[in-house]
Amino acid sequence: MPTNAMALSQRARSQRTLQVALGERSYPIHIGPGLLGDPAWITPHLAGRQVMIVTNETIAPRYLELVRRGLPADLEVHELVLPDGEATKTLACVSRIWDALLEAGFNRRCTLIALGGGVIGDMVGFAAASYQRGVAFIQVPTTLLAQVDSSVGGKTGVNHPLGKNMIGAFWQPRAVLIDTATLATLPAAEFSAGLAEVIKYGLIRDADFLAWLEEHMAALRALDPEALAWAIERSCQIKAEIVAADETEQGVRALLNLGHTFGHAIEAHQGYGSWLHGEAVGVGMLMAADLSRRLGWLGDAEIKRTQAIIDAAGLPLAAPADMGVEEFLVRMRLDKKNIDQSIRLVLMRALGDAEVYDDTPAGLLEACIQDYPRK
Amino acid sequence: MPTNAMALSQRARSQRTLQVALGERSYPIHIGPGLLGDPAWITPHLAGRQVMIVTNETIAPRYLELVRRGLPADLEVHELVLPDGEATKTLACVSRIWDALLEAGFNRRCTLIALGGGVIGDMVGFAAASYQRGVAFIQVPTTLLAQVDSSVGGKTGVNHPLGKNMIGAFWQPRAVLIDTATLATLPAAEFSAGLAEVIKYGLIRDADFLAWLEEHMAALRALDPEALAWAIERSCQIKAEIVAADETEQGVRALLNLGHTFGHAIEAHQGYGSWLHGEAVGVGMLMAADLSRRLGWLGDAEIKRTQAIIDAAGLPLAAPADMGVEEFLVRMRLDKKNIDQSIRLVLMRALGDAEVYDDTPAGLLEACIQDYPRK
């Protein structure tokens, strides 16, 4: 077999494609190693000749040239390199994208490529949603968290000093390209943060996947390619199913927020970026598990399993020492899921079976927050 | 007949409702005198208990109290009064709306009420589109221009130093309430600017309506209630039909931009607010008519009729003296309708029959701009 054909055949074996089924707005998620330099994956999703690759200072030296080489030569390609970090996920930073698009004279048929983690994806998605009332964009996530969560499903936006992701839009990408090879350069703490979202899919929807994760956590942290491929594929499958059933979070999509109401409060209180999103969500899922136990839904054995897998993923177990009950509640009352005055939470009936719950007695929630371990 | 029943019956006679047919996003346009103080028109469209009325310094003393009185007493109602004028249609001003919503602790089930002209409607619409990824809003337009054009159809957004309406979203209101009584306090120049858009509907789609307008222009400028009611109703009908056929301007909706490509160039070059939008669109429609003549589509008689009706509406006929060919072209190249490098224009095959045209020879366009009268 000639080398090219062999390479293609290997690619075909290790590459897989899922579909997010949203009618006219449907799009593919391509998963595999080495997708970035290959024009086959991006070209079919371009809206026109004008393309802007938006990335950050950390990712640019690693992958920008590779993505650029994977684009056809006859395009008008611009690049924009933003600062890195959750603290940059602001309207001011999105404005820099709009300025760059207008300075380059980009019209409505342009395509933005979001190359980076969740912060870049959320900002570029919102920039695309609101540039000339909506242009095309492609997600190229380079962190585990973005690959299994934020790049899929069309949630875009920025933080506000008074709340996380408060300004934004539902805006679906034309495609998601997940090059699993990029995880080789991801810092260990960020990899662990991504695992929090992988574990979340098991906790909310798939007890078998949770058991598989318990067994393969060491292999995942050692970047075993087959374990990684399955963890990402199964996570994206669950996310794509839920998003297809409820694009704008009127119902079942809220399940994806397990641990996020507590977690967002931690992130906002500590200042975005001092805790990684996945670290805060990990603690948030443990707090949600504890509250589920107080409601009589989970037993001690389930609490122990949840703690053990969060711990095995290399994530913190304790909440910040300087957050009292009121510091949590004031942020949680602002959560987007809330209806009028009540705090809406995602809790677990069993491991692998979460539900949206509006009727937590206030005293139970306060006791849960009060008693939860601090460090 | 008892007084209340008589009032209801009169209201029923003078009040009319059109529907913008957009599937799940369909909404009514209520037109009539005295709608503002009457709870019947707003209450059914509220998403929850939290309501923010956003208006400007000019409109607040006239109508804010009236709108507030027309809301049920058990709501949580906040007010935000912004500065007035096209120059305020910026991201900074929309940010003030987001700040106010977050400071008030508004959740996803809130409703924004846009009380004012096109600037308020566009900004509040974009604020609603992007607050917590989209909340409800109601348009209460108080200028003729907003009543016949900008409040219907879901185009929202703000200006950027490099182009008009460059940042925004398609986001439909829950309802449009047109209280024709508000036109009594509208300055004459702004009324004329609104007439430019009314004339536009005749020019693009309805030669009979154009002829009716030629006959009734004096009555309209004298605020004759019956003439006004029909002009607004027919304008909203045509706009609603076109929007229903093409919500996101993939095709026929672009016809609504007759005169706007030239007009936006004038507004952007002169600095937003120094020319009223309708004044710039009036000149733009005359330039589009002249270009249509150069293509052999219109004759001299049609040009004279177009000039005469724009003149009769009290609108300027000449373009700004300090704008040469390049000053027009540099702005027109940024227009959202353009595909890649060509300038897309709306031109007239006949009066009442416009079409989107991509193939204007560059020399013809330049000669049209060059020769057009300046003042």
XYZ file of C-alpha atoms in Angstrom:
750
model
C 0.000 0.000 0.000
C 1.550 3.383 -0.933
C 2.359 5.711 1.966
C -0.411 8.239 1.244
C -3.079 5.598 1.009
C -1.829 4.036 4.190
C -1.919 7.390 5.973
C -5.461 7.939 4.701
C -6.510 4.513 5.831
C -5.035 5.068 9.290
C -6.767 8.402 9.425
C -10.029 6.771 8.489
C -9.618 4.269 11.314
C -8.718 6.697 14.081
C -10.971 9.516 12.893
C -14.645 9.589 13.834
C -17.454 12.042 13.129
C -20.545 12.740 15.226
C -23.440 14.940 14.184
C -25.217 17.591 16.255
C -28.774 17.327 14.909
C -30.280 20.823 14.841
C -32.145 20.956 11.523
C -30.750 23.725 9.323
C -28.135 24.422 11.985
C -26.813 20.828 12.172
C -23.048 20.381 12.132
C -20.384 17.693 12.437
C -17.900 17.089 15.248
C -14.738 15.571 13.776
C -12.517 13.807 16.321
C -9.054 12.356 15.738
C -5.309 12.916 15.942
C -3.672 15.208 13.360
C -6.788 16.921 11.946
C -5.356 20.434 12.177
C -2.927 20.475 9.267
C -5.309 18.693 6.924
C -7.418 20.914 4.596
C -10.062 18.188 4.296
C -11.607 19.119 7.638
C -11.942 22.900 7.492
C -12.463 23.737 3.821
C -16.004 22.346 3.420
C -17.247 24.549 6.268
C -15.985 27.952 5.066
C -18.718 30.481 4.194
C -16.647 32.503 1.733
C -13.112 33.662 0.972
C -12.519 35.800 4.073
C -11.192 33.894 7.100
C -9.919 35.103 10.468
C -8.134 32.731 12.833
C -8.508 33.983 16.408
C -6.293 32.403 19.054
C -4.324 33.339 22.179
C -0.686 33.950 23.081
C -0.229 30.436 24.487
C -1.710 28.535 21.555
C -0.422 30.722 18.694
C 3.218 29.535 18.804
C 2.079 25.896 18.990
C -0.709 25.545 16.430
C -1.430 28.757 14.488
C 0.977 28.007 11.638
C -0.357 24.452 11.394
C -3.974 25.638 11.054
C -2.946 28.253 8.526
C -1.131 25.631 6.443
C -4.315 23.560 6.476
C -6.258 26.293 4.635
C -6.518 26.580 0.829
C -4.028 29.081 -0.638
C -6.600 31.282 -2.396
C -8.270 32.565 0.783
C -7.882 35.964 2.413
C -6.630 34.800 5.831
C -6.128 37.147 8.798
C -4.913 36.262 12.280
C -5.687 37.768 15.663
C -3.765 36.741 18.785
C -5.459 37.670 22.072
C -4.139 37.428 25.634
C -4.756 34.130 27.472
C -6.936 33.331 30.483
C -10.468 33.415 31.904
C -9.847 36.993 33.118
C -9.729 38.087 29.441
C -13.218 36.733 28.695
C -14.709 40.217 28.565
C -16.694 42.422 26.249
C -13.559 44.531 25.742
C -11.736 41.516 24.301
C -14.648 40.613 22.007
C -14.616 44.231 20.827
C -11.027 43.704 19.683
C -12.289 40.900 17.414
C -15.008 43.169 15.961
C -12.457 45.956 15.435
C -10.133 43.574 13.609
C -12.930 42.264 11.378
C -14.009 45.782 10.409
C -10.462 46.989 9.876
C -9.932 44.029 7.539
C -13.171 44.921 5.703
C -14.762 41.540 6.418
C -18.319 41.093 5.119
C -21.152 38.798 6.163
C -19.739 35.820 4.250
C -16.590 35.617 6.351
C -15.650 32.719 8.671
C -14.035 32.974 12.103
C -11.914 30.091 13.361
C -11.718 29.792 17.158
C -8.381 28.113 17.931
C -7.899 27.563 21.654
C -9.700 26.629 24.841
C -13.147 27.491 26.113
C -12.388 31.180 26.602
C -11.382 31.643 22.964
C -14.298 29.534 21.750
C -16.866 31.436 23.826
C -15.523 34.840 22.783
C -15.102 34.045 19.089
C -18.551 32.452 19.044
C -20.126 35.583 20.515
C -18.106 37.792 18.164
C -19.432 35.707 15.234
C -23.004 35.777 16.594
C -23.024 39.563 16.741
C -20.819 40.607 13.803
C -23.142 41.978 11.127
C -25.948 40.108 12.958
C -24.266 36.732 12.619
C -21.466 35.130 10.588
C -19.998 31.626 10.327
C -17.484 30.215 12.782
C -15.618 26.961 13.314
C -14.552 25.619 16.696
C -11.023 24.174 16.927
C -10.745 23.376 20.649
C -7.255 22.650 22.019
C -8.095 21.874 25.664
C -9.913 18.809 26.967
C -12.552 21.010 28.576
C -13.340 22.768 25.321
C -13.239 19.497 23.355
C -15.803 17.705 25.508
C -17.962 20.637 26.503
C -17.757 24.291 25.514
C -17.047 23.884 21.793
C -20.204 21.813 21.256
C -23.701 23.233 21.560
C -23.549 26.888 20.633
C -23.316 28.580 24.007
C -21.187 31.664 23.492
C -20.501 34.746 25.559
C -18.392 36.659 28.027
C -18.276 37.271 31.759
C -19.500 40.404 33.529
C -18.136 41.595 36.891
C -21.535 40.579 38.343
C -21.740 37.114 36.822
C -20.202 34.496 34.586
C -21.385 34.167 30.959
C -24.042 36.823 31.568
C -23.602 38.433 28.117
C -23.781 36.131 25.117
C -25.855 34.273 22.545
C -26.838 30.826 21.374
C -24.903 30.578 18.120
C -23.947 27.271 16.586
C -20.602 26.675 14.845
C -20.415 25.283 11.285
C -18.180 22.469 12.536
C -16.092 21.371 15.513
C -12.600 19.976 14.830
C -11.126 18.091 17.768
C -7.483 17.251 17.161
C -6.672 14.956 20.078
C -2.948 15.418 19.412
C -3.187 18.921 20.901
C -3.723 17.422 24.374
C -0.047 16.464 24.476
C 0.865 20.089 25.195
C -1.924 20.752 27.715
C -0.791 21.433 31.336
C -1.811 18.672 33.782
C -4.062 20.951 35.868
C -6.028 21.935 32.770
C -6.328 18.321 31.717
C -7.779 17.507 35.158
C -10.171 20.427 34.833
C -11.408 18.938 31.545
C -11.916 15.572 33.237
C -14.442 17.237 35.579
C -16.774 17.738 32.596
C -16.127 14.189 31.337
C -17.101 12.840 34.774
C -20.174 15.083 34.675
C -21.554 13.199 31.632
C -21.307 9.965 33.571
C -22.965 11.463 36.651
C -25.923 13.015 34.828
C -26.694 10.421 32.166
C -24.628 7.251 31.930
C -23.729 5.063 34.920
C -21.855 2.624 32.613
C -19.641 5.433 31.333
C -19.028 6.511 34.932
C -17.903 2.979 35.808
C -15.670 2.934 32.706
C -14.123 6.230 33.816
C -13.461 4.865 37.321
C -11.552 2.016 35.688
C -9.651 4.086 33.127
C -8.830 7.280 35.018
C -5.128 6.422 35.253
C -4.967 5.608 31.522
C -6.677 8.900 30.688
C -4.248 10.912 32.804
C -1.387 9.074 31.042
C -2.933 10.243 27.719
C -3.551 6.712 26.483
C -4.834 7.406 22.942
C -7.618 4.826 22.878
C -8.964 5.734 26.305
C -8.835 9.413 25.399
C -10.621 8.898 22.095
C -13.488 7.037 23.762
C -13.812 9.493 26.673
C -14.053 12.412 24.217
C -16.368 10.617 21.809
C -18.802 9.467 24.512
C -18.791 12.925 26.130
C -19.531 14.621 22.799
C -22.249 12.045 22.036
C -24.068 12.787 25.278
C -23.668 16.536 24.832
C -24.842 16.401 21.199
C -27.940 14.361 22.180
C -28.891 16.781 24.919
C -28.281 19.878 22.779
C -30.293 18.411 19.907
C -33.194 17.817 22.298
C -33.093 21.316 23.791
C -30.946 23.861 21.957
C -31.780 26.919 24.073
C -32.001 25.324 27.506
C -35.717 25.347 28.072
C -35.528 21.970 29.804
C -33.224 18.945 29.666
C -30.152 20.974 28.622
C -29.996 22.403 32.131
C -28.721 18.959 33.251
C -25.385 19.896 31.701
C -25.118 22.422 34.513
C -24.585 19.811 37.240
C -22.191 21.439 39.704
C -22.129 24.683 37.727
C -24.362 26.805 39.973
C -22.067 26.220 42.950
C -19.024 26.277 40.648
C -19.869 29.625 39.033
C -20.280 31.142 42.495
C -16.760 29.961 43.384
C -15.298 31.284 40.144
C -17.038 34.666 40.421
C -16.154 35.116 44.087
C -12.505 34.132 43.669
C -12.127 36.240 40.529
C -12.303 34.489 37.167
C -9.148 32.545 36.439
C -7.888 31.966 39.975
C -9.795 28.671 40.035
C -10.015 26.773 36.747
C -13.619 26.303 35.594
C -13.343 22.505 35.834
C -11.891 22.716 39.354
C -14.846 24.815 40.512
C -17.294 22.484 38.736
C -15.654 19.470 40.434
C -16.312 20.972 43.876
C -19.755 22.076 42.689
C -20.655 18.494 41.688
C -19.600 17.282 45.131
C -21.773 19.960 46.743
C -24.689 18.932 44.497
C -24.069 15.293 45.478
C -24.089 16.241 49.160
C -27.364 18.137 48.721
C -28.807 15.110 46.894
C -27.828 12.992 49.897
C -29.566 15.451 52.258
C -32.716 15.029 50.138
C -32.415 11.276 50.600
C -31.600 10.603 46.923
C -27.982 9.426 47.253
C -26.431 7.269 49.978
C -23.008 7.405 51.588
C -21.578 4.878 49.111
C -22.488 7.108 46.156
C -20.959 10.141 47.877
C -17.733 8.203 48.395
C -17.617 7.095 44.737
C -18.160 10.660 43.575
C -15.424 11.988 45.844
C -13.079 9.205 44.768
C -13.411 9.863 41.034
C -13.054 13.644 41.434
C -9.957 12.986 43.536
C -8.575 10.454 41.038
C -8.935 13.064 38.290
C -6.534 15.294 40.219
C -9.180 17.857 41.177
C -9.603 19.685 44.502
C -12.292 18.447 46.919
C -12.645 21.432 49.297
C -14.372 24.777 48.724
C -12.499 28.070 49.247
C -12.003 28.937 52.923
C -13.147 32.543 52.506
C -16.626 31.727 51.123
C -19.440 31.630 53.659
C -23.092 30.767 52.987
C -23.998 34.284 51.864
C -21.012 34.489 49.473
C -22.420 31.433 47.717
C -26.077 32.439 47.788
C -25.643 35.972 46.466
C -23.993 34.585 43.326
C -26.308 31.601 42.991
C -29.383 33.838 42.983
C -28.081 35.412 39.748
C -27.843 32.062 37.952
C -29.394 32.036 34.465
C -31.440 28.892 35.210
C -33.445 30.568 37.981
C -37.141 31.308 37.485
C -38.167 34.474 39.335
C -36.897 34.246 42.939
C -36.088 30.550 43.482
C -32.664 28.934 42.980
C -32.850 26.134 40.404
C -30.332 23.328 40.899
C -29.290 20.161 39.089
C -29.264 17.279 41.578
C -28.825 13.492 41.355
C -31.610 10.926 41.893
C -28.865 8.311 41.438
C -25.396 8.228 39.892
C -26.073 8.526 36.145
C -29.520 10.097 36.669
C -29.686 13.846 37.288
C -32.696 16.140 37.339
C -33.495 19.844 37.472
C -34.953 20.671 40.882
C -36.672 23.889 41.977
C -37.909 22.908 45.402
C -34.801 22.579 47.563
C -35.780 23.847 51.018
C -33.679 26.967 51.690
C -32.558 25.586 55.056
C -31.235 22.391 53.448
C -29.238 24.351 50.872
C -27.796 26.636 53.533
C -26.823 23.702 55.756
C -25.168 21.967 52.795
C -23.082 25.051 52.013
C -22.368 25.700 55.719
C -21.141 22.170 56.447
C -19.217 21.567 53.232
C -15.442 21.173 53.833
C -13.250 24.265 53.253
C -9.545 24.471 52.788
C -74.448 51.905 25.479
C -72.512 52.318 28.753
C -69.376 54.473 28.572
C -66.899 51.610 29.002
C -68.465 49.522 26.314
C -68.520 52.533 24.024
C -64.826 53.202 24.678
C -64.077 49.551 23.975
C -66.071 49.664 20.815
C -64.292 52.805 19.629
C -60.974 51.219 20.483
C -61.939 48.143 18.525
C -62.743 50.297 15.499
C -59.569 52.381 15.458
C -57.269 49.622 16.653
C -55.878 47.061 14.243
C -53.503 44.117 14.668
C -51.166 42.598 12.090
C -49.159 39.427 12.563
C -45.497 38.826 11.711
C -45.557 35.141 10.735
C -42.318 33.547 11.936
C -43.417 30.169 13.331
C -42.520 29.929 17.017
C -41.225 33.489 16.881
C -44.456 35.011 15.461
C -45.733 38.176 17.109
C -48.443 40.811 16.758
C -48.142 44.451 15.742
C -50.881 46.445 17.485
C -51.620 49.833 15.876
C -53.925 52.542 17.205
C -54.243 55.739 19.229
C -53.971 55.525 23.016
C -52.524 51.994 23.375
C -49.811 53.027 25.833
C -51.778 53.477 29.041
C -53.888 50.374 28.490
C -52.687 47.164 30.234
C -54.499 45.020 27.652
C -51.694 45.444 25.127
C -48.525 44.755 27.108
C -49.518 42.275 29.807
C -50.061 39.202 27.581
C -46.513 39.507 26.231
C -44.541 39.622 29.504
C -42.222 36.645 30.124
C -42.221 36.895 33.910
C -42.485 39.330 36.805
C -39.294 41.333 36.144
C -39.707 44.241 33.711
C -37.324 47.020 32.711
C -38.557 49.994 30.684
C -35.654 51.511 28.749
C -36.168 54.920 27.185
C -34.300 58.172 26.537
C -34.208 61.655 28.045
C -36.551 63.110 25.409
C -39.247 60.437 25.646
C -39.140 59.781 29.405
C -40.935 62.986 30.486
C -43.618 62.449 27.822
C -44.514 58.768 28.007
C -42.626 56.842 30.706
C -45.231 57.389 33.423
C -48.005 56.452 30.996
C -46.347 53.132 30.102
C -45.655 52.397 33.745
C -49.300 53.031 34.620
C -50.260 50.545 31.899
C -48.444 47.686 33.704
C -50.041 45.409 36.317
C -49.243 46.485 39.899
C -47.684 43.188 41.029
C -44.639 43.383 38.746
C -41.077 44.304 39.658
C -40.647 47.297 37.320
C -37.340 49.109 36.828
C -36.624 52.088 34.564
C -33.505 53.149 32.699
C -33.280 56.520 30.957
C -30.469 56.798 28.393
C -29.216 59.846 26.489
C -30.920 60.604 23.154
C -29.586 60.491 19.589
C -27.987 58.280 16.928
C -24.538 59.156 18.354
C -25.472 57.185 21.498
C -26.161 53.966 19.562
C -22.953 52.353 20.804
C -21.802 49.251 22.593
C -21.025 51.430 25.627
C -24.679 52.434 25.873
C -25.889 48.824 25.505
C -23.451 47.907 28.279
C -25.306 50.336 30.545
C -28.467 48.294 29.953
C -26.657 45.036 30.820
C -25.183 46.648 33.951
C -28.635 47.822 35.056
C -30.161 44.371 34.478
C -27.454 42.643 36.492
C -27.546 45.222 39.282
C -31.298 44.647 39.522
C -30.697 40.873 39.657
C -32.793 40.221 36.557
C -32.979 36.589 35.438
C -33.714 34.963 32.089
C -37.488 35.371 32.467
C -37.362 39.165 32.488
C -38.860 41.450 29.812
C -37.323 44.636 28.414
C -39.612 47.341 27.027
C -38.036 49.581 24.380
C -39.836 52.929 24.597
C -38.560 55.399 22.003
C -37.339 55.687 18.435
C -35.176 53.414 16.328
C -32.036 53.998 18.375
C -33.681 52.842 21.610
C -35.364 49.922 19.831
C -32.138 48.729 18.203
C -30.125 49.003 21.416
C -32.720 47.428 23.708
C -33.261 44.653 21.171
C -29.542 43.853 21.097
C -29.343 44.092 24.894
C -32.224 41.579 25.094
C -30.661 39.309 22.443
C -27.405 39.052 24.382
C -28.503 39.221 28.033
C -28.129 35.706 29.440
C -28.141 34.505 25.797
C -31.533 36.022 25.034
C -34.535 37.410 26.945
C -37.928 38.792 25.950
C -38.493 42.348 24.750
C -41.388 44.484 23.536
C -41.078 47.319 21.035
C -42.993 50.512 21.824
C -41.887 52.827 18.997
C -42.633 56.549 19.401
C -41.277 57.877 16.087
C -42.765 57.331 12.636
C -39.510 55.792 11.438
C -39.469 53.226 14.224
C -43.200 52.537 13.835
C -43.020 51.698 10.126
C -39.563 50.177 9.980
C -37.061 49.509 12.738
C -39.414 48.125 15.402
C -40.673 45.370 13.076
C -38.513 42.486 11.921
C -35.963 41.800 14.612
C -32.924 43.672 13.344
C -31.098 44.906 16.428
C -27.669 46.347 17.042
C -25.326 49.281 17.424
C -22.990 51.340 15.278
C -19.211 51.015 15.161
C -16.856 53.865 14.197
C -16.200 51.897 10.993
C -19.810 51.199 10.030
C -23.463 51.503 10.893
C -25.251 48.579 12.594
C -22.111 46.458 12.322
C -22.582 44.816 15.745
C -25.962 43.238 16.444
C -28.287 40.280 16.164
C -31.520 39.117 14.611
C -33.793 38.984 17.657
C -37.562 39.235 17.377
C -39.706 41.147 19.890
C -42.672 39.505 21.650
C -44.929 42.297 20.378
C -44.852 45.747 18.774
C -47.175 48.425 20.208
C -47.641 51.399 17.903
C -49.502 54.200 19.672
C -50.161 56.646 16.832
C -50.977 59.384 19.371
C -47.254 59.679 20.138
C -46.663 61.228 16.693
C -48.285 64.461 17.912
C -45.096 65.287 19.851
C -42.639 64.252 17.112
C -40.547 67.095 15.574
C -41.404 67.798 11.911
C -37.931 66.843 10.620
C -38.177 63.446 12.294
C -41.655 62.933 10.896
C -40.285 63.641 7.397
C -37.439 61.203 8.033
C -40.018 58.535 8.845
C -41.877 59.293 5.630
C -38.735 58.298 3.696
C -39.245 54.701 4.837
C -42.986 54.859 4.094
C -42.186 56.011 0.530
C -39.649 53.177 0.312
C -42.392 50.546 0.678
C -44.188 52.078 -2.292
C -41.027 52.208 -4.375
C -39.948 48.626 -3.738
C -43.232 46.757 -3.713
C -46.490 48.626 -4.257
C -47.055 51.177 -7.038
C -50.663 51.719 -5.875
C -49.481 52.651 -2.392
C -46.933 55.004 -3.964
C -49.714 56.722 -5.915
C -51.817 56.931 -2.735
C -48.881 58.544 -0.938
C -48.439 61.093 -3.743
C -52.064 62.061 -3.238
C -52.060 62.098 0.572
C -48.645 63.544 1.419
C -50.110 66.846 2.620
C -52.692 65.040 4.779
C -49.956 62.881 6.291
C -47.798 65.889 7.151
C -50.879 67.475 8.762
C -51.185 64.296 10.900
C -54.614 63.427 9.511
C -55.475 60.378 11.670
C -57.016 58.233 8.930
C -54.230 58.877 6.443
C -51.635 58.190 9.120
C -53.289 54.960 10.215
C -53.351 53.598 6.664
C -49.773 54.683 5.864
C -48.491 52.923 8.995
C -50.650 49.843 8.515
C -49.694 49.349 4.858
C -46.004 49.933 5.641
C -46.067 47.381 8.470
C -47.966 44.906 6.254
C -45.313 45.060 3.549
C -42.490 44.844 6.069
C -44.135 41.918 7.894
C -44.628 40.017 4.609
C -41.016 40.485 3.575
C -39.627 39.587 7.017
C -41.825 36.473 7.181
C -40.457 35.374 3.801
C -36.805 35.968 4.726
C -36.085 36.560 8.411
C -32.290 36.743 8.216
C -31.873 38.552 4.907
C -30.702 35.738 2.702
C -32.706 37.113 -0.223
C -35.843 39.238 -0.610
C -35.392 41.072 2.714
C -32.499 42.965 1.174
C -35.114 44.933 -0.827
C -35.876 46.814 2.383
C -32.435 48.337 1.968
C -33.390 50.473 -1.041
C -31.368 53.670 -0.666
C -29.648 52.391 2.475
C -26.240 51.543 0.993
C -25.799 55.120 -0.232
C -27.590 56.426 2.871
C -25.408 54.573 5.373
C -22.321 55.963 3.625
C -23.691 59.489 4.121
C -24.540 58.861 7.774
C -21.179 57.267 8.557
C -19.180 59.954 6.742
C -21.071 62.871 8.289
C -20.940 61.312 11.763
C -24.032 59.493 13.025
C -26.763 61.912 14.009
C -25.787 64.914 11.916
C -28.077 63.628 9.144
C -31.230 61.844 10.241
C -31.351 58.237 8.991
C -34.467 58.920 6.897
C -32.901 62.009 5.330
C -29.872 59.979 4.243
C -32.120 57.164 2.972
C -34.176 59.705 0.979
C -31.064 60.889 -0.874
C -29.932 57.268 -1.159
C -33.204 56.282 -2.849
C -32.753 59.123 -5.342
C -29.203 57.935 -6.063
C -30.492 54.374 -6.527
C -33.185 55.727 -8.859
C -30.559 57.602 -10.859
C -28.434 54.468 -11.147
C -31.534 52.514 -12.236
C -32.036 55.138 -14.975
C -28.415 54.731 -16.091
C -29.055 50.990 -16.424
C -32.040 51.790 -18.624
C -34.620 50.558 -16.088
C -36.279 53.871 -15.179
C -37.107 56.822 -17.451
C -36.987 60.549 -16.773
C -40.672 60.629 -15.752
C -40.057 58.080 -12.972
C -37.040 60.032 -11.749
C -39.163 63.201 -11.563
C -41.922 61.405 -9.618
C -39.386 60.032 -7.169
C -37.799 63.443 -6.641
C -41.216 65.063 -6.271
C -42.434 62.724 -3.540
C -39.169 62.918 -1.578
C -39.399 66.704 -1.845
C -43.066 66.718 -0.833
C -42.172 64.717 2.275
C -39.919 67.591 3.341
C -36.698 65.683 2.800
C -33.392 66.965 1.316
C -32.608 66.110 -2.321
C -28.858 66.834 -2.508
C -25.939 64.805 -1.155
C -23.366 66.380 1.204
C -20.919 68.713 -0.590
C -17.847 67.210 1.094
C -18.403 63.628 -0.125
C -16.574 62.641 -3.300
C -16.762 59.290 -5.101
C -14.164 57.641 -2.871
C -15.882 58.839 0.330
C -18.984 56.965 -0.820
C -17.243 53.857 -2.130
C -15.039 53.206 0.904
C -18.160 53.022 3.107
C -20.275 51.145 0.575
C -17.686 48.376 0.284
C -18.288 47.583 3.983
C -22.039 47.109 3.504
C -23.415 43.937 5.072
C -25.202 42.910 1.865
C -21.955 42.571 -0.112
C -20.730 39.144 -1.193
C -16.909 39.010 -1.211
C -15.632 42.027 -3.169
C -18.631 43.304 -5.159
C -21.034 46.047 -3.988
C -24.603 44.724 -3.855
C -27.293 47.335 -4.474
C -31.083 47.505 -4.444
C -32.261 49.100 -7.680
C -35.627 49.652 -9.366
C -36.851 47.826 -12.488
C -39.902 50.110 -12.265
C -41.556 52.189 -9.542
C -42.990 49.588 -7.167
C -40.627 46.843 -8.360
C -37.161 46.714 -6.822
C -34.499 44.040 -7.103
C -31.148 43.136 -5.580
C -28.426 43.668 -8.170
C -24.789 42.572 -8.022
C -23.602 43.449 -11.485
C -23.540 47.249 -11.615
C -20.533 48.166 -13.760
C -18.092 50.041 -11.484
C -17.842 52.904 -13.989
C -21.608 53.410 -13.971
C -21.734 53.529 -10.176
C -18.834 55.980 -10.031
C -20.429 58.241 -12.668
C -23.719 58.177 -10.774
C -22.028 59.248 -7.533
C -19.817 61.778 -9.365
C -22.698 63.494 -11.177
C -25.246 63.428 -8.361
C -26.162 66.948 -7.109
C -24.393 68.222 -3.973
C -25.322 71.049 -1.714
